[in-house]
JSON list of C-alpha atoms and ligand atoms in Angstrom, two decimals:
[
{"chain": "A", "resi": 27, "resn": "MET", "atom": "CA", "xyz": [8.55, -17.52, -2.30]},
{"chain": "A", "resi": 28, "resn": "LYS", "atom": "CA", "xyz": [10.64, -14.43, -3.14]},
{"chain": "A", "resi": 29, "resn": "PHE", "atom": "CA", "xyz": [13.23, -15.18, -0.50]},
{"chain": "A", "resi": 30, "resn": "THR", "atom": "CA", "xyz": [12.96, -18.98, -0.21]},
{"chain": "A", "resi": 31, "resn": "ASN", "atom": "CA", "xyz": [12.82, -19.57, -4.02]},
{"chain": "A", "resi": 32, "resn": "LYS", "atom": "CA", "xyz": [10.57, -22.50, -3.14]},
{"chain": "A", "resi": 33, "resn": "CYS", "atom": "CA", "xyz": [6.83, -22.84, -3.94]},
{"chain": "A", "resi": 34, "resn": "PRO", "atom": "CA", "xyz": [4.80, -22.91, -0.75]},
{"chain": "A", "resi": 35, "resn": "LYS", "atom": "CA", "xyz": [2.08, -24.90, -2.32]},
{"chain": "A", "resi": 36, "resn": "CYS", "atom": "CA", "xyz": [3.90, -27.76, -4.16]},
{"chain": "A", "resi": 37, "resn": "GLY", "atom": "CA", "xyz": [7.35, -27.49, -2.74]},
{"chain": "A", "resi": 38, "resn": "SER", "atom": "CA", "xyz": [8.92, -27.07, -6.19]},
{"chain": "A", "resi": 39, "resn": "SER", "atom": "CA", "xyz": [12.06, -24.93, -6.63]},
{"chain": "A", "resi": 40, "resn": "ASP", "atom": "CA", "xyz": [11.23, -24.25, -10.27]},
{"chain": "A", "resi": 41, "resn": "VAL", "atom": "CA", "xyz": [10.19, -20.64, -9.60]},
{"chain": "A", "resi": 42, "resn": "ILE", "atom": "CA", "xyz": [10.03, -17.75, -12.13]},
{"chain": "A", "resi": 43, "resn": "ALA", "atom": "CA", "xyz": [11.19, -14.55, -10.35]},
{"chain": "A", "resi": 44, "resn": "ASP", "atom": "CA", "xyz": [10.26, -11.02, -10.82]},
{"chain": "A", "resi": 45, "resn": "ALA", "atom": "CA", "xyz": [7.61, -11.41, -13.68]},
{"chain": "A", "resi": 46, "resn": "LYS", "atom": "CA", "xyz": [5.71, -8.34, -14.45]},
{"chain": "A", "resi": 47, "resn": "ALA", "atom": "CA", "xyz": [1.98, -8.16, -13.66]},
{"chain": "A", "resi": 48, "resn": "ILE", "atom": "CA", "xyz": [0.36, -6.73, -16.80]},
{"chain": "A", "resi": 49, "resn": "ASP", "atom": "CA", "xyz": [-3.23, -5.59, -16.92]},
{"chain": "A", "resi": 50, "resn": "ARG", "atom": "CA", "xyz": [-4.61, -5.47, -20.40]},
{"chain": "A", "resi": 51, "resn": "THR", "atom": "CA", "xyz": [-7.59, -3.12, -21.14]},
{"chain": "A", "resi": 52, "resn": "ARG", "atom": "CA", "xyz": [-9.27, -2.74, -24.42]},
{"chain": "A", "resi": 53, "resn": "GLY", "atom": "CA", "xyz": [-9.20, 0.82, -25.48]},
{"chain": "A", "resi": 54, "resn": "GLY", "atom": "CA", "xyz": [-10.39, 2.79, -28.40]},
{"chain": "A", "resi": 55, "resn": "SER", "atom": "CA", "xyz": [-7.38, 2.08, -30.56]},
{"chain": "A", "resi": 56, "resn": "GLY", "atom": "CA", "xyz": [-6.55, -1.48, -29.60]},
{"chain": "A", "resi": 57, "resn": "SER", "atom": "CA", "xyz": [-5.49, -2.94, -26.32]},
{"chain": "A", "resi": 58, "resn": "ILE", "atom": "CA", "xyz": [-3.66, -0.90, -23.57]},
{"chain": "A", "resi": 59, "resn": "GLU", "atom": "CA", "xyz": [-1.17, -2.64, -21.37]},
{"chain": "A", "resi": 60, "resn": "THR", "atom": "CA", "xyz": [-0.61, -1.23, -17.85]},
{"chain": "A", "resi": 61, "resn": "GLU", "atom": "CA", "xyz": [1.45, -2.42, -15.04]},
{"chain": "A", "resi": 62, "resn": "LEU", "atom": "CA", "xyz": [-0.58, -3.76, -12.17]},
{"chain": "A", "resi": 63, "resn": "THR", "atom": "CA", "xyz": [-0.35, -1.56, -9.12]},
{"chain": "A", "resi": 64, "resn": "VAL", "atom": "CA", "xyz": [-1.56, -1.35, -5.50]},
{"chain": "A", "resi": 65, "resn": "ALA", "atom": "CA", "xyz": [-2.47, 2.10, -3.92]},
{"chain": "A", "resi": 66, "resn": "THR", "atom": "CA", "xyz": [-3.23, 3.59, -0.59]},
{"chain": "A", "resi": 67, "resn": "PHE", "atom": "CA", "xyz": [-4.89, 6.86, 0.08]},
{"chain": "A", "resi": 68, "resn": "ARG", "atom": "CA", "xyz": [-3.94, 9.38, 2.71]},
{"chain": "A", "resi": 69, "resn": "LYS", "atom": "CA", "xyz": [-7.36, 11.04, 2.52]},
{"chain": "A", "resi": 70, "resn": "PRO", "atom": "CA", "xyz": [-9.77, 8.51, 1.14]},
{"chain": "A", "resi": 71, "resn": "ASP", "atom": "CA", "xyz": [-12.80, 10.65, 1.81]},
{"chain": "A", "resi": 72, "resn": "ALA", "atom": "CA", "xyz": [-11.49, 13.77, -0.03]},
{"chain": "A", "resi": 73, "resn": "VAL", "atom": "CA", "xyz": [-13.18, 14.45, -3.48]},
{"chain": "A", "resi": 74, "resn": "LEU", "atom": "CA", "xyz": [-9.84, 15.73, -4.94]},
{"chain": "A", "resi": 75, "resn": "PHE", "atom": "CA", "xyz": [-6.23, 15.09, -3.85]},
{"chain": "A", "resi": 76, "resn": "LYS", "atom": "CA", "xyz": [-6.83, 11.87, -2.04]},
{"chain": "A", "resi": 77, "resn": "GLY", "atom": "CA", "xyz": [-3.20, 11.54, -1.59]},
{"chain": "A", "resi": 78, "resn": "GLN", "atom": "CA", "xyz": [-2.78, 8.45, -3.58]},
{"chain": "A", "resi": 79, "resn": "GLN", "atom": "CA", "xyz": [0.52, 6.66, -3.40]},
{"chain": "A", "resi": 80, "resn": "ASN", "atom": "CA", "xyz": [0.98, 3.47, -5.39]},
{"chain": "A", "resi": 81, "resn": "THR", "atom": "CA", "xyz": [3.56, 0.96, -6.27]},
{"chain": "A", "resi": 82, "resn": "SER", "atom": "CA", "xyz": [3.96, -1.57, -9.12]},
{"chain": "A", "resi": 83, "resn": "LEU", "atom": "CA", "xyz": [3.68, -5.28, -8.40]},
{"chain": "A", "resi": 84, "resn": "SER", "atom": "CA", "xyz": [5.99, -8.08, -9.43]},
{"chain": "A", "resi": 85, "resn": "ALA", "atom": "CA", "xyz": [4.96, -11.72, -9.57]},
{"chain": "A", "resi": 86, "resn": "TRP", "atom": "CA", "xyz": [6.71, -14.90, -8.54]},
{"chain": "A", "resi": 87, "resn": "VAL", "atom": "CA", "xyz": [5.31, -17.79, -10.44]},
{"chain": "A", "resi": 88, "resn": "CYS", "atom": "CA", "xyz": [5.70, -21.49, -9.69]},
{"chain": "A", "resi": 89, "resn": "ALA", "atom": "CA", "xyz": [6.53, -23.29, -12.98]},
{"chain": "A", "resi": 90, "resn": "ALA", "atom": "CA", "xyz": [5.39, -26.55, -11.57]},
{"chain": "A", "resi": 91, "resn": "CYS", "atom": "CA", "xyz": [1.84, -25.79, -10.26]},
{"chain": "A", "resi": 92, "resn": "GLY", "atom": "CA", "xyz": [1.12, -22.31, -11.38]},
{"chain": "A", "resi": 93, "resn": "PHE", "atom": "CA", "xyz": [0.77, -20.59, -7.94]},
{"chain": "A", "resi": 94, "resn": "VAL", "atom": "CA", "xyz": [1.36, -16.96, -8.32]},
{"chain": "A", "resi": 95, "resn": "GLU", "atom": "CA", "xyz": [2.62, -14.61, -5.46]},
{"chain": "A", "resi": 96, "resn": "PHE", "atom": "CA", "xyz": [2.61, -10.82, -5.73]},
{"chain": "A", "resi": 97, "resn": "TYR", "atom": "CA", "xyz": [5.09, -8.48, -4.19]},
{"chain": "A", "resi": 98, "resn": "ALA", "atom": "CA", "xyz": [4.93, -4.77, -4.13]},
{"chain": "A", "resi": 99, "resn": "ASP", "atom": "CA", "xyz": [7.99, -3.20, -5.75]},
{"chain": "A", "resi": 100, "resn": "SER", "atom": "CA", "xyz": [8.23, -0.31, -3.20]},
{"chain": "A", "resi": 101, "resn": "PRO", "atom": "CA", "xyz": [6.21, -1.41, -0.09]},
{"chain": "A", "resi": 102, "resn": "LYS", "atom": "CA", "xyz": [7.53, 1.51, 2.00]},
{"chain": "A", "resi": 103, "resn": "THR", "atom": "CA", "xyz": [5.84, 3.94, -0.41]},
{"chain": "A", "resi": 104, "resn": "LEU", "atom": "CA", "xyz": [2.45, 2.65, 0.69]},
{"chain": "A", "resi": 105, "resn": "LYS", "atom": "CA", "xyz": [3.36, 2.63, 4.45]},
{"chain": "A", "resi": 106, "resn": "MET", "atom": "CA", "xyz": [4.19, 6.22, 4.49]},
{"chain": "A", "resi": 107, "resn": "ALA", "atom": "CA", "xyz": [0.73, 7.09, 3.35]},
{"chain": "A", "resi": 108, "resn": "THR", "atom": "CA", "xyz": [-0.81, 5.76, 6.53]},
{"chain": "A", "resi": 109, "resn": "ALA", "atom": "CA", "xyz": [1.64, 7.57, 8.86]},
{"chain": "B", "resi": 6, "resn": "ZN", "atom": "ZN1", "xyz": [4.06, -24.88, -7.08]}
]
């Protein structure tokens, strides 16, 4: 979708590119908005210093059917963690 600019579900080319994925949490003083991220851990079993590496996500949204596809902004960041 990111590269074809075409929805794989309905075939529409009415695609909204690079939308930000926002996660809204209700905090003590109202709502907090954080960017959605994905993470990998170099040492998942460690109690401290798990070696977390994360990247934010961007969404491609089909304006016709609503299908959403997520892409990691820096996928290589995550890959280095498993090396
Ligand atoms: Zn679609």
